[in-house]
Amino acid sequence: MTEKTAGIATLYIDGQWVPSSSAATRTVTCPADGTEVGIVSEATAEDTEKAIAAARKAFDSRVWADRPAAERGDFLLDVAEAIRQRKDEFARAEALDSGKRLVEAEGDMDDIIACFRYFGKIADQHPGRLVDAGDATVISRVVREPIGVCGMITPWNFPLLQAAWKIAPALAAGNAFVIKPAELTPHTTILMMDVLDTLGLPAGVANLVLGDGGVVGAPLSSHPDVDMVSFTGGLVTGRKVAEAAAATIKKVALELGGKNPNVVFADADFEAAVDNALNAGFLDSGLVCSAGARLIVQDTIAERFVDELVRRAEGIVMGGPLDEKAETGPLISAAHRDKVTDYVRRGIEEGARLRTGGHWGGPEHEEGCFYAPTVLDQCTSGMSVVVEEGFGPVITVETFSTEEEAIRIANDTEYGLAGAVWTSDAGTANRVSRRLRHGTIWINDYHPYLPQAEWGGFKMSGVGRELGASGLEEYTEAKHIYQNTEPAVSHWFPRKN
């Protein structure tokens, strides 16, 4: 278990659990009913600077970077096993913090375990390459080295999963890091530090600070001793991270929002497409950056398709994380619910037709931050609900006639994270998937991802990639080492007596 002072979960800096230097705290509540989940320390900017200094010292000492890559990989496999053994504890903490259903949190834990296992297995599989210098006396090679101190800022919708996508490759590569989870959902990241500490990760390699992003997270983007900052979250904050990082020319990895098209052709498997359109838009209450919030359906089946989508959406049961009858949970906070409410209101004012939802639920949901699954029909390009990321259980419906029109509509967004194509024609699937400007394309499916496959977006959805071989390379620098085995005088500048 993590260290606590008077029931308060503390920061983890330089291998020690320590309270905030200001003694400030934050109460974390469950958005399903407002009950208290726990009290955690609220760090200061000075605490973050201490954590950065600890990470800098640990990295420069090479205490972790010089461990054999295979040994670092074995450590990650041990992390995966430790989380597996404590899966129930981790899943419950995630569910209570975020409000998501326990079954969804359990699924997240399985994905997290798979992530650590993947990077554990490939940690020693990237030794670099030899380069043909065209000279037998020269040995030229390119090696990958750890980038250094990594700042990590993670979101509240998938708190530990997004942390794992950063922590696992960073440790596999030999880096040190400081992580700041979202202030609303800190508990599973705290548990993760407990695992790393228990397994004997050297002091200073992993550091945890808790608190407000503008105060605690800001130094991770701007501090000169941080070599890389990896941020997952919204576009507005992502821009601020990139701007702050620019002053020190540090590496930046951004996984931002999405406005993801789910394109359904008339020849698609109707039942499967409707079922997955619900999953695409309403899974995890729509609080997914890759959610299929833009349903783009061929006009010849649009009326039938949307009628069935609405009928099934109206039957979705809302409830808290431990409610076994619940099929979807609350939003993260009352403030976020208000944003979704305003988003839907503006869409209706602009001409969208509200088919279902658009409200907070029944009397049984008054204590929580619920918003009913919502479908907005008759949407067109330029509407705010089509352009903006709503980040809630809201599906907008657009229609198309031809393949070219479907591609144009699907690409008509400043984002480019993910999308799907539903069709029984292999040629259509191939052509459309190749032309969609999004980082992940599903064909006749929605939402699955693999830790072996790169994840990231085009355009405003971010820069860099997580997962896959590229996800490991994000946490390394390429270095060219050129060795002349028979050094000789070059005679470039003649010797003068």
Short mmCIF file of C-alpha atoms in Angstrom, two decimals:
data_model
loop_
_atom_site.label_atom_id
_atom_site.label_comp_id
_atom_site.label_asym_id
_atom_site.label_seq_id
_atom_site.Cartn_x
_atom_site.Cartn_y
_atom_site.Cartn_z
CA MET A 1 0.00 0.00 0.00
CA THR A 2 1.04 3.57 -0.56
CA GLU A 3 2.28 5.70 2.29
CA LYS A 4 -0.23 8.07 3.84
CA THR A 5 0.02 10.82 6.41
CA ALA A 6 -3.16 11.11 8.50
CA GLY A 7 -5.10 9.35 5.76
CA ILE A 8 -3.71 11.52 2.96
CA ALA A 9 -2.05 9.94 -0.07
CA THR A 10 1.25 11.72 -0.64
CA LEU A 11 3.68 12.53 -3.43
CA TYR A 12 6.45 10.16 -4.50
CA ILE A 13 9.77 11.94 -5.01
CA ASP A 14 13.27 10.45 -5.10
CA GLY A 15 12.11 7.10 -3.78
CA GLN A 16 10.21 8.57 -0.82
CA TRP A 17 6.54 9.23 -0.08
CA VAL A 18 6.41 12.86 0.98
CA PRO A 19 3.64 15.40 1.70
CA SER A 20 3.21 18.58 -0.27
CA SER A 21 5.60 21.36 0.76
CA SER A 22 2.54 23.55 1.33
CA ALA A 23 0.61 20.83 3.21
CA ALA A 24 -2.31 21.52 0.86
CA THR A 25 -4.71 18.69 0.04
CA ARG A 26 -7.47 17.85 -2.43
CA THR A 27 -10.54 15.70 -1.82
CA VAL A 28 -11.30 13.33 -4.67
CA THR A 29 -14.98 12.46 -5.14
CA CYS A 30 -16.82 9.90 -7.27
CA PRO A 31 -18.77 11.66 -10.04
CA ALA A 32 -21.54 9.06 -9.85
CA ASP A 33 -22.80 10.24 -6.46
CA GLY A 34 -20.38 12.80 -5.02
CA THR A 35 -19.08 10.51 -2.29
CA GLU A 36 -15.52 10.97 -1.05
CA VAL A 37 -12.97 8.60 -2.58
CA GLY A 38 -9.89 9.90 -0.81
CA ILE A 39 -7.72 12.84 0.15
CA VAL A 40 -4.43 13.45 -1.64
CA SER A 41 -1.60 15.92 -1.30
CA GLU A 42 -1.76 18.97 -3.56
CA ALA A 43 1.77 19.69 -4.76
CA THR A 44 3.35 23.02 -5.52
CA ALA A 45 5.53 24.05 -8.45
CA GLU A 46 8.48 23.72 -6.07
CA ASP A 47 7.54 20.10 -5.42
CA THR A 48 7.58 19.46 -9.16
CA GLU A 49 11.02 21.05 -9.41
CA LYS A 50 12.25 18.73 -6.63
CA ALA A 51 10.89 15.78 -8.54
CA ILE A 52 12.58 16.95 -11.73
CA ALA A 53 15.86 17.34 -9.86
CA ALA A 54 15.54 13.80 -8.50
CA ALA A 55 14.84 12.44 -11.97
CA ARG A 56 17.77 14.39 -13.42
CA LYS A 57 20.13 13.04 -10.77
CA ALA A 58 18.92 9.48 -11.28
CA PHE A 59 19.25 9.63 -15.05
CA ASP A 60 22.67 11.27 -15.01
CA SER A 61 23.90 8.62 -12.58
CA ARG A 62 22.97 5.96 -15.18
CA VAL A 63 21.56 3.82 -12.35
CA TRP A 64 18.72 2.67 -14.63
CA ALA A 65 19.94 3.56 -18.11
CA ASP A 66 23.00 1.31 -17.76
CA ARG A 67 20.96 -1.71 -16.73
CA PRO A 68 20.91 -4.26 -19.57
CA ALA A 69 17.85 -3.74 -21.75
CA ALA A 70 16.75 -7.32 -21.11
CA GLU A 71 16.83 -6.64 -17.36
CA ARG A 72 14.71 -3.53 -17.81
CA GLY A 73 12.31 -5.62 -19.84
CA ASP A 74 12.09 -8.24 -17.12
CA PHE A 75 11.25 -5.48 -14.65
CA LEU A 76 8.30 -4.42 -16.82
CA LEU A 77 7.08 -8.01 -16.94
CA ASP A 78 7.20 -8.00 -13.14
CA VAL A 79 5.14 -4.80 -13.14
CA ALA A 80 2.54 -6.48 -15.34
CA GLU A 81 2.33 -9.44 -13.00
CA ALA A 82 2.05 -7.20 -9.93
CA ILE A 83 -0.88 -5.32 -11.49
CA ARG A 84 -2.50 -8.64 -12.45
CA GLN A 85 -2.30 -9.82 -8.86
CA ARG A 86 -3.83 -6.54 -7.62
CA LYS A 87 -6.27 -6.13 -10.50
CA ASP A 88 -9.36 -5.91 -8.30
CA GLU A 89 -7.79 -3.17 -6.17
CA PHE A 90 -6.66 -1.19 -9.21
CA ALA A 91 -9.97 -1.55 -11.05
CA ARG A 92 -12.03 -0.45 -8.06
CA ALA A 93 -9.83 2.60 -7.52
CA GLU A 94 -10.13 3.54 -11.20
CA ALA A 95 -13.90 3.09 -11.19
CA LEU A 96 -14.46 5.18 -8.07
CA ASP A 97 -12.24 8.01 -9.27
CA SER A 98 -13.66 8.22 -12.78
CA GLY A 99 -17.19 6.96 -12.24
CA LYS A 100 -16.84 4.44 -15.06
CA ARG A 101 -18.42 1.03 -14.61
CA LEU A 102 -16.31 -1.51 -12.76
CA VAL A 103 -16.38 -3.87 -15.75
CA GLU A 104 -14.93 -1.11 -17.93
CA ALA A 105 -12.20 -0.41 -15.39
CA GLU A 106 -11.40 -4.14 -15.26
CA GLY A 107 -11.03 -4.12 -19.04
CA ASP A 108 -8.67 -1.16 -18.75
CA MET A 109 -6.51 -3.12 -16.30
CA ASP A 110 -6.23 -5.99 -18.79
CA ASP A 111 -5.06 -3.52 -21.44
CA ILE A 112 -2.55 -2.00 -19.02
CA ILE A 113 -1.12 -5.41 -18.19
CA ALA A 114 -0.82 -6.16 -21.92
CA CYS A 115 0.99 -2.85 -22.46
CA PHE A 116 3.65 -3.57 -19.83
CA ARG A 117 4.08 -7.09 -21.16
CA TYR A 118 4.54 -5.84 -24.71
CA PHE A 119 7.21 -3.28 -23.87
CA GLY A 120 8.83 -5.72 -21.48
CA LYS A 121 9.26 -8.19 -24.32
CA ILE A 122 10.65 -5.72 -26.87
CA ALA A 123 12.92 -3.72 -24.54
CA ASP A 124 16.05 -5.47 -25.85
CA GLN A 125 14.99 -5.79 -29.49
CA HIS A 126 16.17 -2.41 -30.74
CA PRO A 127 19.99 -2.51 -30.65
CA GLY A 128 20.44 -0.11 -33.57
CA ARG A 129 21.92 -0.79 -36.99
CA LEU A 130 25.19 -0.81 -38.88
CA VAL A 131 25.64 1.70 -41.69
CA ASP A 132 27.72 0.93 -44.78
CA ALA A 133 30.30 3.70 -44.89
CA GLY A 134 31.86 2.44 -48.13
CA ASP A 135 35.19 2.01 -46.36
CA ALA A 136 36.39 -1.25 -44.81
CA THR A 137 38.38 0.67 -42.21
CA VAL A 138 35.26 2.38 -40.82
CA ILE A 139 32.65 1.02 -38.43
CA SER A 140 29.55 3.17 -38.63
CA ARG A 141 26.51 2.44 -36.50
CA VAL A 142 23.33 4.12 -35.36
CA VAL A 143 22.24 3.40 -31.80
CA ARG A 144 19.15 4.32 -29.82
CA GLU A 145 19.76 5.89 -26.41
CA PRO A 146 17.31 6.99 -23.70
CA ILE A 147 16.20 10.57 -24.15
CA GLY A 148 16.68 11.51 -20.48
CA VAL A 149 14.14 13.00 -18.09
CA CYS A 150 10.56 12.65 -19.30
CA GLY A 151 7.65 14.77 -18.10
CA MET A 152 4.30 13.01 -18.35
CA ILE A 153 0.88 14.62 -18.07
CA THR A 154 -2.10 12.28 -18.24
CA PRO A 155 -5.91 12.72 -18.55
CA TRP A 156 -8.86 11.69 -16.41
CA ASN A 157 -10.77 9.49 -18.86
CA PHE A 158 -8.29 6.57 -18.93
CA PRO A 159 -6.04 7.53 -16.01
CA LEU A 160 -3.76 4.51 -15.67
CA LEU A 161 -3.99 3.29 -19.25
CA GLN A 162 -2.63 6.57 -20.58
CA ALA A 163 0.01 6.56 -17.86
CA ALA A 164 1.04 3.02 -18.82
CA TRP A 165 1.41 4.01 -22.48
CA LYS A 166 4.08 6.47 -21.31
CA ILE A 167 5.68 4.77 -18.30
CA ALA A 168 6.25 1.39 -19.94
CA PRO A 169 8.24 2.60 -22.99
CA ALA A 170 10.06 5.25 -20.95
CA LEU A 171 11.36 2.63 -18.49
CA ALA A 172 12.05 0.12 -21.26
CA ALA A 173 14.32 2.69 -22.93
CA GLY A 174 16.17 3.56 -19.70
CA ASN A 175 14.74 6.99 -18.88
CA ALA A 176 13.73 8.68 -15.64
CA PHE A 177 10.38 10.44 -15.38
CA VAL A 178 8.03 12.69 -13.45
CA ILE A 179 4.34 12.04 -13.93
CA LYS A 180 1.37 14.25 -13.09
CA PRO A 181 -2.01 12.53 -13.36
CA ALA A 182 -5.26 14.46 -13.73
CA GLU A 183 -6.17 15.92 -10.37
CA LEU A 184 -9.65 14.32 -10.51
CA THR A 185 -8.37 10.75 -10.96
CA PRO A 186 -5.02 10.22 -9.19
CA HIS A 187 -5.44 6.99 -7.25
CA THR A 188 -4.38 4.35 -9.77
CA THR A 189 -1.25 6.31 -10.66
CA ILE A 190 -0.47 6.42 -6.94
CA LEU A 191 -0.93 2.64 -6.84
CA MET A 192 1.39 2.34 -9.84
CA MET A 193 4.14 4.17 -7.95
CA ASP A 194 3.60 1.75 -5.10
CA VAL A 195 4.22 -1.16 -7.47
CA LEU A 196 7.41 0.41 -8.88
CA ASP A 197 8.65 1.16 -5.38
CA THR A 198 7.86 -2.33 -4.08
CA LEU A 199 9.65 -3.96 -7.03
CA GLY A 200 12.79 -1.96 -6.27
CA LEU A 201 13.03 0.63 -9.04
CA PRO A 202 16.02 2.83 -8.11
CA ALA A 203 15.20 6.06 -6.29
CA GLY A 204 14.57 9.04 -8.52
CA VAL A 205 13.80 7.04 -11.68
CA ALA A 206 10.04 7.38 -11.12
CA ASN A 207 8.47 10.43 -9.48
CA LEU A 208 4.85 11.43 -8.88
CA VAL A 209 3.39 14.86 -8.30
CA LEU A 210 -0.30 15.57 -7.75
CA GLY A 211 -2.31 18.71 -8.30
CA ASP A 212 -3.45 21.41 -10.65
CA GLY A 213 -2.05 21.29 -14.17
CA GLY A 214 -1.38 25.00 -14.43
CA VAL A 215 0.73 24.95 -11.26
CA VAL A 216 2.13 21.46 -10.88
CA GLY A 217 2.22 20.34 -14.49
CA ALA A 218 3.56 23.53 -16.04
CA PRO A 219 7.25 22.99 -15.06
CA LEU A 220 7.21 19.65 -16.87
CA SER A 221 6.80 21.56 -20.15
CA SER A 222 9.14 24.46 -19.49
CA HIS A 223 11.92 23.23 -17.20
CA PRO A 224 15.33 22.96 -18.92
CA ASP A 225 16.17 19.72 -17.07
CA VAL A 226 13.22 17.95 -18.70
CA ASP A 227 14.26 16.47 -22.04
CA MET A 228 10.83 15.42 -23.25
CA VAL A 229 7.22 16.10 -22.34
CA SER A 230 4.42 13.69 -23.25
CA PHE A 231 0.89 15.02 -22.88
CA THR A 232 -2.49 13.42 -23.45
CA GLY A 233 -5.51 15.68 -23.26
CA GLY A 234 -7.37 18.47 -25.00
CA LEU A 235 -6.23 20.62 -27.89
CA VAL A 236 -6.19 23.92 -25.97
CA THR A 237 -3.93 22.58 -23.23
CA GLY A 238 -1.84 20.71 -25.78
CA ARG A 239 -1.03 23.98 -27.53
CA LYS A 240 0.07 25.49 -24.22
CA VAL A 241 2.33 22.50 -23.55
CA ALA A 242 3.93 22.83 -26.98
CA GLU A 243 4.40 26.59 -26.56
CA ALA A 244 6.02 26.15 -23.14
CA ALA A 245 8.30 23.40 -24.44
CA ALA A 246 9.45 25.48 -27.40
CA ALA A 247 11.64 27.73 -25.25
CA THR A 248 13.95 24.83 -24.38
CA ILE A 249 13.51 22.97 -27.71
CA LYS A 250 12.58 19.77 -25.86
CA LYS A 251 10.93 16.86 -27.58
CA VAL A 252 7.14 16.95 -27.44
CA ALA A 253 4.65 14.11 -27.85
CA LEU A 254 1.00 15.13 -27.95
CA GLU A 255 -2.02 12.86 -28.08
CA LEU A 256 -4.91 15.29 -28.35
CA GLY A 257 -8.56 15.16 -29.31
CA GLY A 258 -10.50 13.69 -32.16
CA LYS A 259 -13.65 14.24 -34.18
CA ASN A 260 -13.85 10.74 -35.47
CA PRO A 261 -15.97 9.66 -38.45
CA ASN A 262 -17.85 6.36 -38.41
CA VAL A 263 -18.77 5.84 -42.07
CA VAL A 264 -21.53 3.34 -42.85
CA PHE A 265 -22.24 2.29 -46.43
CA ALA A 266 -25.60 0.82 -47.44
CA ASP A 267 -24.12 -2.63 -48.04
CA ALA A 268 -22.74 -2.95 -44.50
CA ASP A 269 -23.96 -5.63 -42.09
CA PHE A 270 -26.85 -3.61 -40.66
CA GLU A 271 -27.07 -5.18 -37.20
CA ALA A 272 -23.32 -5.14 -36.63
CA ALA A 273 -23.02 -1.55 -37.84
CA VAL A 274 -25.82 -0.31 -35.56
CA ASP A 275 -24.45 -2.20 -32.56
CA ASN A 276 -20.97 -0.81 -33.09
CA ALA A 277 -22.25 2.71 -33.73
CA LEU A 278 -23.63 2.57 -30.19
CA ASN A 279 -20.28 1.32 -28.89
CA ALA A 280 -18.41 3.93 -30.93
CA GLY A 281 -20.34 6.83 -29.47
CA PHE A 282 -21.43 5.73 -26.02
CA LEU A 283 -18.72 3.41 -24.66
CA ASP A 284 -17.28 4.89 -21.45
CA SER A 285 -19.99 7.58 -21.65
CA GLY A 286 -18.39 8.89 -24.84
CA LEU A 287 -15.38 10.05 -22.82
CA VAL A 288 -12.96 8.59 -25.35
CA CYS A 289 -10.69 10.64 -27.61
CA SER A 290 -11.30 8.17 -30.44
CA ALA A 291 -15.08 7.96 -29.95
CA GLY A 292 -17.09 7.61 -33.14
CA ALA A 293 -19.10 10.72 -32.42
CA ARG A 294 -19.67 11.51 -36.12
CA LEU A 295 -21.98 8.93 -37.68
CA ILE A 296 -21.81 9.37 -41.45
CA VAL A 297 -24.37 7.05 -43.02
CA GLN A 298 -25.37 6.49 -46.66
CA ASP A 299 -28.65 8.22 -47.45
CA THR A 300 -30.45 5.13 -48.76
CA ILE A 301 -30.40 3.49 -45.32
CA ALA A 302 -30.09 6.58 -43.13
CA GLU A 303 -33.69 6.78 -41.89
CA ARG A 304 -33.89 3.11 -40.94
CA PHE A 305 -30.41 3.13 -39.43
CA VAL A 306 -30.93 6.19 -37.26
CA ASP A 307 -34.38 5.04 -36.11
CA GLU A 308 -32.84 1.80 -34.84
CA LEU A 309 -29.88 3.63 -33.28
CA VAL A 310 -32.27 5.94 -31.41
CA ARG A 311 -34.47 3.05 -30.27
CA ARG A 312 -31.52 1.23 -28.78
CA ALA A 313 -29.92 4.37 -27.30
CA GLU A 314 -33.13 5.07 -25.38
CA GLY A 315 -32.77 1.71 -23.63
CA ILE A 316 -29.26 2.31 -22.29
CA VAL A 317 -29.24 2.21 -18.48
CA MET A 318 -27.19 4.82 -16.62
CA GLY A 319 -25.69 4.11 -13.22
CA GLY A 320 -22.68 4.22 -10.92
CA PRO A 321 -19.50 2.16 -11.09
CA LEU A 322 -20.76 -0.62 -8.80
CA ASP A 323 -24.30 -0.77 -10.21
CA GLU A 324 -24.49 -4.15 -11.94
CA LYS A 325 -27.50 -3.05 -14.01
CA ALA A 326 -25.75 0.01 -15.38
CA GLU A 327 -24.61 0.04 -19.00
CA THR A 328 -22.98 3.47 -18.95
CA GLY A 329 -21.70 5.78 -16.24
CA PRO A 330 -21.52 9.50 -15.45
CA LEU A 331 -19.37 12.26 -16.85
CA ILE A 332 -16.31 13.24 -14.85
CA SER A 333 -17.70 16.37 -13.18
CA ALA A 334 -20.61 18.78 -13.01
CA ALA A 335 -18.52 21.34 -14.90
CA HIS A 336 -17.94 18.89 -17.74
CA ARG A 337 -21.63 17.97 -17.80
CA ASP A 338 -22.42 21.66 -18.19
CA LYS A 339 -20.07 21.82 -21.19
CA VAL A 340 -21.80 18.88 -22.84
CA THR A 341 -25.19 20.43 -22.10
CA ASP A 342 -24.15 23.67 -23.77
CA TYR A 343 -22.64 21.76 -26.71
CA VAL A 344 -25.96 20.01 -27.40
CA ARG A 345 -27.94 23.21 -26.93
CA ARG A 346 -25.85 25.05 -29.51
CA GLY A 347 -26.25 22.20 -31.96
CA ILE A 348 -30.02 22.31 -31.68
CA GLU A 349 -30.02 26.07 -32.13
CA GLU A 350 -28.00 25.62 -35.33
CA GLY A 351 -30.55 23.24 -36.79
CA ALA A 352 -29.66 19.76 -35.54
CA ARG A 353 -32.68 17.59 -34.66
CA LEU A 354 -32.65 16.09 -31.18
CA ARG A 355 -33.79 12.47 -31.55
CA THR A 356 -33.09 11.24 -28.02
CA GLY A 357 -31.25 12.30 -24.88
CA GLY A 358 -30.26 15.89 -24.30
CA HIS A 359 -30.95 15.69 -20.56
CA TRP A 360 -29.31 14.68 -17.27
CA GLY A 361 -31.39 11.57 -16.63
CA GLY A 362 -34.10 10.83 -14.09
CA PRO A 363 -34.48 11.62 -10.39
CA GLU A 364 -32.24 8.66 -9.51
CA HIS A 365 -29.34 10.42 -11.22
CA GLU A 366 -29.59 13.77 -9.44
CA GLU A 367 -26.62 13.13 -7.15
CA GLY A 368 -24.28 12.34 -10.01
CA CYS A 369 -22.91 13.98 -13.14
CA PHE A 370 -24.96 11.98 -15.63
CA TYR A 371 -25.91 12.89 -19.17
CA ALA A 372 -28.21 10.67 -21.21
CA PRO A 373 -26.99 9.09 -24.46
CA THR A 374 -27.89 11.63 -27.12
CA VAL A 375 -28.43 11.48 -30.88
CA LEU A 376 -28.52 14.63 -33.03
CA ASP A 377 -29.85 14.04 -36.54
CA GLN A 378 -29.82 16.21 -39.69
CA CYS A 379 -26.37 17.62 -38.95
CA THR A 380 -24.33 19.38 -41.60
CA SER A 381 -20.81 20.64 -42.14
CA GLY A 382 -20.04 23.78 -40.17
CA MET A 383 -22.33 23.10 -37.22
CA SER A 384 -20.52 23.45 -33.92
CA VAL A 385 -21.50 19.89 -32.93
CA VAL A 386 -19.88 18.60 -36.13
CA VAL A 387 -16.75 20.73 -35.86
CA GLU A 388 -16.02 20.65 -32.12
CA GLU A 389 -15.11 17.68 -29.96
CA GLY A 390 -18.03 17.27 -27.56
CA PHE A 391 -16.36 14.61 -25.39
CA GLY A 392 -19.56 13.13 -24.08
CA PRO A 393 -22.29 10.63 -25.01
CA VAL A 394 -23.40 12.52 -28.12
CA ILE A 395 -23.60 11.14 -31.66
CA THR A 396 -24.19 13.50 -34.59
CA VAL A 397 -25.61 12.13 -37.85
CA GLU A 398 -24.61 13.23 -41.35
CA THR A 399 -25.53 11.55 -44.63
CA PHE A 400 -23.82 10.98 -47.98
CA SER A 401 -24.70 9.64 -51.42
CA THR A 402 -21.41 8.63 -53.04
CA GLU A 403 -18.07 7.24 -51.96
CA GLU A 404 -16.33 10.49 -52.85
CA GLU A 405 -18.80 12.44 -50.74
CA ALA A 406 -18.27 10.09 -47.79
CA ILE A 407 -14.50 10.61 -47.94
CA ARG A 408 -14.88 14.38 -48.22
CA ILE A 409 -17.21 14.58 -45.22
CA ALA A 410 -15.08 12.23 -43.10
CA ASN A 411 -11.94 14.28 -43.76
CA ASP A 412 -13.69 17.61 -43.19
CA THR A 413 -12.25 18.12 -39.71
CA GLU A 414 -9.17 19.71 -38.18
CA TYR A 415 -8.62 16.50 -36.24
CA GLY A 416 -7.34 13.15 -37.49
CA LEU A 417 -7.18 10.57 -34.73
CA ALA A 418 -9.38 7.63 -35.75
CA GLY A 419 -12.27 6.54 -37.91
CA ALA A 420 -14.14 3.53 -39.27
CA VAL A 421 -15.56 2.22 -42.53
CA TRP A 422 -18.48 -0.20 -42.66
CA THR A 423 -19.03 -2.04 -45.94
CA SER A 424 -19.21 -5.56 -47.33
CA ASP A 425 -17.21 -4.55 -50.40
CA ALA A 426 -13.46 -5.13 -49.98
CA GLY A 427 -12.59 -2.63 -52.69
CA THR A 428 -14.62 0.13 -51.05
CA ALA A 429 -13.07 -0.67 -47.67
CA ASN A 430 -9.55 -0.49 -49.10
CA ARG A 431 -10.05 2.70 -51.08
CA VAL A 432 -11.80 4.63 -48.31
CA SER A 433 -9.46 3.49 -45.52
CA ARG A 434 -6.44 4.56 -47.57
CA ARG A 435 -7.84 8.03 -48.20
CA LEU A 436 -9.07 8.86 -44.71
CA ARG A 437 -6.63 11.23 -42.97
CA HIS A 438 -6.76 9.63 -39.54
CA GLY A 439 -4.15 7.73 -37.54
CA THR A 440 -6.21 4.58 -36.96
CA ILE A 441 -8.85 3.19 -39.32
CA TRP A 442 -11.13 0.30 -38.40
CA ILE A 443 -12.91 -1.68 -41.08
CA ASN A 444 -16.18 -3.27 -39.93
CA ASP A 445 -15.27 -2.72 -36.29
CA TYR A 446 -14.77 0.13 -33.82
CA HIS A 447 -12.48 0.80 -30.84
CA PRO A 448 -10.09 -2.19 -30.64
CA TYR A 449 -6.40 -1.37 -30.45
CA LEU A 450 -3.26 -3.44 -30.03
CA PRO A 451 -0.20 -2.52 -27.93
CA GLN A 452 1.89 -3.76 -30.89
CA ALA A 453 0.34 -1.17 -33.24
CA GLU A 454 1.15 2.54 -33.23
CA TRP A 455 -1.48 4.95 -31.92
CA GLY A 456 -1.65 8.66 -32.67
CA GLY A 457 -3.25 11.24 -34.90
CA PHE A 458 -2.89 13.41 -37.97
CA LYS A 459 -3.41 17.17 -38.04
CA MET A 460 -4.66 18.70 -34.76
CA SER A 461 -4.90 15.31 -33.09
CA GLY A 462 -1.26 15.48 -32.12
CA VAL A 463 2.35 14.67 -32.91
CA GLY A 464 4.28 11.48 -32.26
CA ARG A 465 3.05 7.96 -31.66
CA GLU A 466 2.35 5.81 -28.64
CA LEU A 467 2.47 2.00 -28.56
CA GLY A 468 4.19 -0.20 -31.11
CA ALA A 469 7.87 0.04 -32.01
CA SER A 470 7.48 3.77 -32.66
CA GLY A 471 6.09 4.21 -29.13
CA LEU A 472 9.39 2.93 -27.76
CA GLU A 473 11.44 5.07 -30.14
CA GLU A 474 9.59 8.18 -28.93
CA TYR A 475 11.53 7.79 -25.67
CA THR A 476 14.92 7.47 -27.35
CA GLU A 477 17.38 9.55 -29.33
CA ALA A 478 19.20 8.26 -32.40
CA LYS A 479 22.98 8.60 -32.22
CA HIS A 480 25.42 7.97 -35.07
CA ILE A 481 28.80 6.58 -33.95
CA TYR A 482 31.52 6.67 -36.63
CA GLN A 483 34.71 4.79 -35.84
CA ASN A 484 37.85 4.90 -37.97
CA THR A 485 39.81 1.74 -37.16
CA GLU A 486 42.94 2.90 -39.00
CA PRO A 487 43.40 6.59 -38.15
CA ALA A 488 45.78 8.46 -40.40
CA VAL A 489 46.92 12.00 -41.18
CA SER A 490 44.43 13.62 -43.55
CA HIS A 491 46.85 16.13 -45.15
CA TRP A 492 43.95 18.55 -45.51
CA PHE A 493 46.03 21.31 -44.08
CA PRO A 494 49.69 20.89 -45.10
CA ARG A 495 52.21 20.72 -42.28
CA LYS A 496 54.37 23.82 -42.13
CA ASN A 497 57.74 23.86 -40.38
#
